[in-house]
Amino acid sequence: MKIIQCPEEMNEYANAIKKIHKISFIPTMGALHKGHMSLLAKAYKENPCTKIIVSLFVNPTQFTEKKDFEKYPHTIDADIKKLVEFEKQEGLKIDAVFIPKGATFYSDTEYPSLRAYTIEKQDIVLPKIFFEAEGKSRPGHFEGVFQVLFRLFHIIRPDFAIFGQKDFQQVLLVQYLQKQYFQFLQIITGDIFREPSGLAMSSRNMRLSKNEKERASVIYKALRNAKLFIEKEYETKNYISVETILSLVKNILLSESFIEKIHSIEIRKRMDFYECDRIEKNKKYVLLVSVQYAGIHLIDNILL
Ligand code: AMP
């Protein structure tokens, strides 16, 4: 497993690999957990002949609040160890880990050969849906994600990039980016990997105590209960009012005192991410929740 910090070196290395092999790429912000590892396993399972590259980079430009960025876990050494163990355990090979250093990653002057692969946040124009849901409670977040992926995809030129459905709206953003700039790239999505309690795994969970972590399963409980309610209602109805479902979710979430703020509870069409007043039998939706829980931002979703 090669460890590369310099973007120019990463670019040269990836170009050399691409003469013979295809590349599967898994971008992460580190603080690796089983959810990340499930994406690696998926990359390998779907395309076993590709070279696997993982990036570890806590991208400052996607954080709305500086404090949130500073509190985000930085665990590079532990992450490398986890990747080595995972290789052994799964009998797969991670070809390279890309660990760009700080804000210089974006620097034109520091890496002149990568100048063409730079996009400024203010030059990114996103469709309306990225200013809704997570985009509404975290202004600038999706532009930051777009900015870093634009650079990473240009440097690595992967054939496959693997993303988790946990960040549902992020997958839509990646698809948008792919259509605009990276037609050679295939986006693969992985299911949400959960704790036995149902809590969606997240690097931010590291900041929760055992008790807080256990009780955070209320988020999944609310999503599951809504799904069960919907299935029951569909036995006698062809459509259900969204308001009824959202208030059911809200009541369950509010029963947990660690929930400090509900940023959003929404049902959107899976096709175009548009909001709706009612859901109809046999159509596809996603129920998304975003909350402030015991001082951290948690998101989750369930497919309907
Ligand atoms: P992050 O390090 O949080 O930026 O996440 C890196 C990638 O891992 C993203 O594509 C996430 O959607 C994905 N991911 C994060 N948590 C999970 C999870 N619990 N299950 C599956 N994928 C996840």
Coordinates of C-alpha atoms and ligand atoms in Angstrom, one line a residue:
M1 CA 0.0 0.0 0.0
K2 CA 1.6 3.1 -1.2
I3 CA 1.1 6.3 0.8
I4 CA 1.2 9.5 -1.2
Q5 CA 0.9 13.0 0.1
C6 CA 1.9 15.2 -2.9
P7 CA -0.9 15.8 -5.4
E8 CA 1.5 15.9 -8.3
E9 CA 3.0 12.6 -7.3
M10 CA -0.5 11.1 -7.0
N11 CA -1.4 12.4 -10.5
E12 CA 1.8 10.8 -12.0
Y13 CA 1.2 7.6 -10.1
A14 CA -2.4 7.3 -11.2
N15 CA -1.5 8.1 -14.8
A16 CA 1.1 5.3 -14.8
I17 CA -1.4 2.8 -13.4
K18 CA -4.0 3.8 -15.9
K19 CA -1.8 2.7 -18.8
I20 CA -2.6 -0.9 -17.7
H21 CA -5.4 -0.9 -15.1
K22 CA -8.6 0.7 -14.2
I23 CA -8.9 2.6 -10.9
S24 CA -11.6 2.3 -8.2
F25 CA -11.5 5.3 -6.0
I26 CA -13.0 5.8 -2.5
P27 CA -12.8 9.4 -1.2
T28 CA -13.1 9.8 2.5
M29 CA -12.4 12.3 5.3
G30 CA -10.7 9.6 7.3
A31 CA -11.7 8.6 10.9
L32 CA -12.5 5.3 9.1
H33 CA -15.2 3.0 10.3
K34 CA -17.0 -0.1 9.0
G35 CA -19.2 2.1 6.8
H36 CA -16.1 3.3 4.9
M37 CA -14.8 -0.3 4.8
S38 CA -18.0 -1.5 3.3
L39 CA -17.4 0.8 0.4
L40 CA -13.9 -0.7 -0.1
A41 CA -15.3 -4.2 0.0
K42 CA -18.0 -3.1 -2.6
A43 CA -15.3 -1.6 -4.9
Y44 CA -13.4 -4.8 -4.8
K45 CA -16.5 -7.0 -5.2
E46 CA -17.9 -5.0 -8.2
N47 CA -14.5 -4.7 -10.0
P48 CA -11.9 -7.0 -8.6
C49 CA -9.4 -6.3 -11.3
T50 CA -9.1 -2.6 -10.6
K51 CA -6.5 -0.8 -8.5
I52 CA -8.0 0.6 -5.4
I53 CA -7.1 4.1 -4.2
V54 CA -8.5 5.6 -1.0
S55 CA -8.1 9.3 -0.1
L56 CA -8.1 10.6 3.5
F57 CA -8.7 14.4 3.5
V58 CA -10.7 16.4 5.9
N59 CA -11.8 19.0 3.4
P60 CA -12.0 22.4 5.1
T61 CA -14.1 24.0 2.4
Q62 CA -17.1 21.8 3.0
F63 CA -17.5 22.8 6.6
T64 CA -19.9 25.7 7.2
E65 CA -18.5 26.4 10.7
K66 CA -14.8 26.6 11.4
K67 CA -15.5 25.1 14.9
D68 CA -17.1 22.0 13.3
F69 CA -14.0 21.5 11.1
E70 CA -11.6 21.9 14.0
K71 CA -13.6 19.3 16.0
Y72 CA -13.7 16.8 13.2
P73 CA -11.5 13.7 14.1
H74 CA -8.1 13.6 12.4
T75 CA -6.8 10.1 12.9
I76 CA -4.4 9.4 10.0
D77 CA -2.1 6.9 11.7
A78 CA -5.0 4.9 13.0
D79 CA -6.7 5.0 9.6
I80 CA -3.6 3.6 7.8
K81 CA -3.5 0.8 10.4
K82 CA -7.1 0.0 9.8
L83 CA -6.6 -0.1 6.0
V84 CA -3.6 -2.5 6.5
E85 CA -5.7 -4.7 8.8
F86 CA -8.6 -4.6 6.3
E87 CA -6.3 -5.7 3.5
K88 CA -5.3 -8.8 5.5
Q89 CA -8.7 -9.6 6.8
E90 CA -10.4 -9.3 3.4
G91 CA -7.5 -10.6 1.3
L92 CA -7.7 -7.6 -1.0
K93 CA -5.1 -5.0 -2.0
I94 CA -5.4 -1.3 -1.5
D95 CA -3.0 0.1 -4.1
A96 CA -2.5 3.6 -2.7
V97 CA -3.7 5.9 0.0
F98 CA -3.8 9.6 -1.0
I99 CA -3.4 12.0 2.0
P100 CA -3.1 15.5 0.7
K101 CA -1.8 18.0 3.3
G102 CA -4.1 20.9 4.5
A103 CA -5.2 23.8 2.4
T104 CA -2.1 23.7 0.1
F105 CA -3.9 20.8 -1.6
Y106 CA -5.8 23.5 -3.5
S107 CA -2.8 25.7 -4.2
D108 CA -2.0 26.7 -7.7
T109 CA 1.4 28.1 -6.8
E110 CA 2.5 25.1 -4.9
Y111 CA 1.4 22.6 -7.6
P112 CA 1.6 24.5 -10.9
S113 CA 1.1 21.3 -13.0
L114 CA -2.3 21.0 -11.4
R115 CA -3.5 24.5 -12.1
A116 CA -6.0 23.4 -14.7
Y117 CA -7.6 21.1 -12.1
T118 CA -8.6 24.0 -9.7
I119 CA -12.0 25.4 -9.3
E120 CA -12.9 28.3 -7.0
K121 CA -15.9 27.9 -4.7
Q122 CA -17.4 31.1 -6.0
D123 CA -17.3 29.8 -9.6
I124 CA -19.4 26.7 -8.8
V125 CA -23.0 27.0 -9.9
L126 CA -25.2 24.3 -8.5
P127 CA -28.9 23.4 -9.3
K128 CA -31.5 24.5 -6.8
I129 CA -31.8 21.2 -5.0
F130 CA -28.4 21.7 -3.5
F131 CA -29.6 24.7 -1.6
E132 CA -32.4 22.6 0.0
A133 CA -32.3 19.9 2.7
E134 CA -28.6 19.6 3.8
G135 CA -27.7 22.5 1.5
K136 CA -30.1 24.8 3.4
S137 CA -28.8 24.0 6.9
R138 CA -25.1 24.0 5.7
P139 CA -24.6 26.9 3.3
G140 CA -21.6 26.3 1.1
H141 CA -21.3 22.6 2.0
F142 CA -22.0 21.2 -1.4
E143 CA -19.9 23.8 -3.2
G144 CA -17.0 22.6 -0.9
V145 CA -17.7 18.9 -1.7
F146 CA -17.8 19.8 -5.4
Q147 CA -14.6 21.7 -5.2
V148 CA -12.6 18.9 -3.6
L149 CA -14.1 16.1 -5.8
F150 CA -13.4 18.2 -8.9
R151 CA -9.7 18.2 -7.8
L152 CA -9.5 14.6 -6.7
F153 CA -11.2 13.2 -9.8
H154 CA -8.9 15.2 -12.0
I155 CA -5.8 14.1 -10.1
I156 CA -6.7 10.4 -9.9
R157 CA -8.9 10.0 -13.0
P158 CA -10.7 7.0 -11.6
D159 CA -12.9 4.7 -13.7
F160 CA -15.1 4.0 -10.7
A161 CA -15.8 6.1 -7.6
I162 CA -17.7 4.6 -4.7
F163 CA -20.0 6.7 -2.4
G164 CA -22.3 5.9 0.5
Q165 CA -26.1 6.3 0.3
K166 CA -25.9 7.7 3.8
D167 CA -25.0 11.0 2.2
F168 CA -28.0 10.7 -0.2
Q169 CA -27.8 14.3 -1.5
Q170 CA -24.0 14.1 -1.9
V171 CA -24.5 11.1 -4.3
L172 CA -26.8 13.4 -6.4
L173 CA -24.1 16.0 -6.3
V174 CA -21.4 13.5 -7.5
Q175 CA -23.7 12.4 -10.3
Y176 CA -24.2 16.1 -11.3
L177 CA -20.4 16.6 -11.3
Q178 CA -19.8 13.4 -13.2
K179 CA -22.2 14.4 -16.0
Q180 CA -20.6 17.8 -16.3
Y181 CA -16.9 16.9 -16.3
F182 CA -16.2 13.2 -15.9
Q183 CA -18.1 11.2 -18.5
F184 CA -15.6 8.4 -18.3
L185 CA -16.3 7.9 -14.6
Q186 CA -18.9 5.4 -13.2
I187 CA -20.4 6.2 -9.9
I188 CA -21.2 3.2 -7.6
T189 CA -23.2 3.6 -4.4
G190 CA -23.1 1.5 -1.2
D191 CA -25.8 0.9 1.3
I192 CA -25.8 2.5 4.7
F193 CA -23.8 0.5 7.2
R194 CA -25.3 0.6 10.7
E195 CA -24.4 -0.2 14.3
P196 CA -26.3 -3.2 15.7
S197 CA -28.5 -0.6 17.3
G198 CA -29.5 0.8 13.9
L199 CA -27.4 4.0 14.2
A200 CA -25.8 4.9 10.9
M201 CA -22.0 4.7 11.3
S202 CA -20.3 8.1 11.0
S203 CA -16.9 9.5 11.9
R204 CA -18.8 12.0 14.0
N205 CA -20.1 9.2 16.2
M206 CA -16.6 9.0 17.7
R207 CA -17.4 12.2 19.6
L208 CA -20.4 10.5 21.4
S209 CA -20.2 8.8 24.8
K210 CA -21.4 5.2 24.9
N211 CA -24.7 6.3 26.3
E212 CA -25.2 9.0 23.8
K213 CA -24.3 6.6 21.0
E214 CA -26.8 4.0 22.2
R215 CA -29.6 6.6 22.5
A216 CA -28.8 8.0 19.0
S217 CA -30.5 4.9 17.6
V218 CA -33.7 7.0 18.0
I219 CA -32.9 8.4 14.6
Y220 CA -33.1 5.1 12.9
K221 CA -36.1 4.1 15.1
A222 CA -38.0 7.1 13.8
L223 CA -37.1 6.3 10.1
R224 CA -38.1 2.6 10.6
N225 CA -41.3 3.4 12.3
A226 CA -42.3 5.8 9.5
K227 CA -41.5 3.1 6.9
L228 CA -43.6 0.5 8.9
F229 CA -46.5 3.0 9.2
I230 CA -46.4 3.7 5.5
E231 CA -46.4 0.0 4.6
K232 CA -49.4 -0.5 6.9
E233 CA -51.3 2.5 5.4
Y234 CA -50.7 1.3 1.9
E235 CA -52.7 -1.9 2.7
T236 CA -55.8 0.3 2.5
K237 CA -54.7 3.5 0.7
N238 CA -53.0 4.5 -2.5
Y239 CA -51.4 7.6 -1.1
I240 CA -50.5 9.1 2.2
S241 CA -50.1 12.7 3.3
V242 CA -46.4 13.6 3.9
E243 CA -47.4 15.9 6.8
T244 CA -48.7 12.9 8.7
I245 CA -45.4 11.0 8.2
L246 CA -43.3 13.9 9.1
S247 CA -45.1 14.6 12.4
L248 CA -44.7 10.9 13.3
V249 CA -41.0 11.1 12.8
K250 CA -40.8 14.5 14.6
N251 CA -42.6 13.1 17.7
I252 CA -40.2 10.2 17.9
L253 CA -37.2 12.4 17.6
L254 CA -38.5 14.9 20.1
S255 CA -38.8 12.1 22.7
E256 CA -35.0 12.0 22.9
S257 CA -33.6 14.8 25.0
F258 CA -30.1 14.6 23.3
I259 CA -31.7 15.9 20.1
E260 CA -31.0 19.6 20.4
K261 CA -32.3 20.7 17.1
I262 CA -34.1 19.1 14.1
H263 CA -32.6 20.7 11.0
S264 CA -34.9 19.0 8.7
I265 CA -37.2 16.0 8.2
E266 CA -38.2 15.6 4.6
I267 CA -39.7 13.2 2.1
R268 CA -38.4 13.7 -1.5
K269 CA -38.8 11.9 -4.8
R270 CA -35.9 9.7 -5.5
M271 CA -35.9 10.5 -9.2
D272 CA -35.4 14.3 -9.0
F273 CA -35.2 15.0 -5.2
Y274 CA -38.3 17.2 -5.4
E275 CA -40.4 17.6 -2.3
C276 CA -44.0 16.4 -2.3
D277 CA -47.2 16.8 -0.3
R278 CA -48.2 13.2 -0.6
I279 CA -46.6 9.9 -1.4
E280 CA -48.1 7.4 -3.8
K281 CA -48.0 3.6 -3.7
N282 CA -45.4 2.1 -6.1
K283 CA -43.5 5.3 -6.5
K284 CA -40.0 5.8 -5.1
Y285 CA -39.1 8.3 -2.3
V286 CA -36.5 8.9 0.3
L287 CA -37.1 10.1 3.9
L288 CA -34.2 12.2 5.2
V289 CA -33.4 13.4 8.7
S290 CA -30.8 15.9 9.8
V291 CA -30.4 16.7 13.4
Q292 CA -28.1 18.3 16.0
Y293 CA -27.6 15.5 18.5
A294 CA -25.5 15.9 21.7
G295 CA -23.4 18.6 20.0
I296 CA -22.9 16.9 16.7
H297 CA -24.5 17.0 13.3
L298 CA -26.1 13.6 12.3
I299 CA -27.9 12.7 9.2
D300 CA -29.7 9.5 8.1
N301 CA -32.2 8.4 5.5
I302 CA -34.4 5.5 4.5
L303 CA -35.6 4.5 1.1
L304 CA -39.4 4.3 0.8
Ligands
AMP1 P1 -16.9 10.7 4.9 O1 -15.5 10.2 5.4 O2 -17.9 10.9 6.0 O3 -16.7 11.9 4.0 O4 -17.5 9.5 4.0 C1 -16.8 9.0 3.0 C2 -17.7 8.1 2.2 O5 -18.1 7.1 3.1 C3 -18.9 8.8 1.7 O6 -19.2 8.3 0.4 C4 -20.0 8.5 2.7 O7 -21.3 8.5 2.1 C5 -19.6 7.0 3.0 N1 -20.1 6.6 4.3 C6 -20.1 7.3 5.5 N2 -20.7 6.7 6.5 C7 -21.2 5.5 5.9 C8 -22.0 4.4 6.4 N3 -22.5 4.4 7.6 N4 -22.3 3.5 5.5 C9 -21.9 3.5 4.2 N5 -21.1 4.5 3.7 C10 -20.8 5.5 4.5

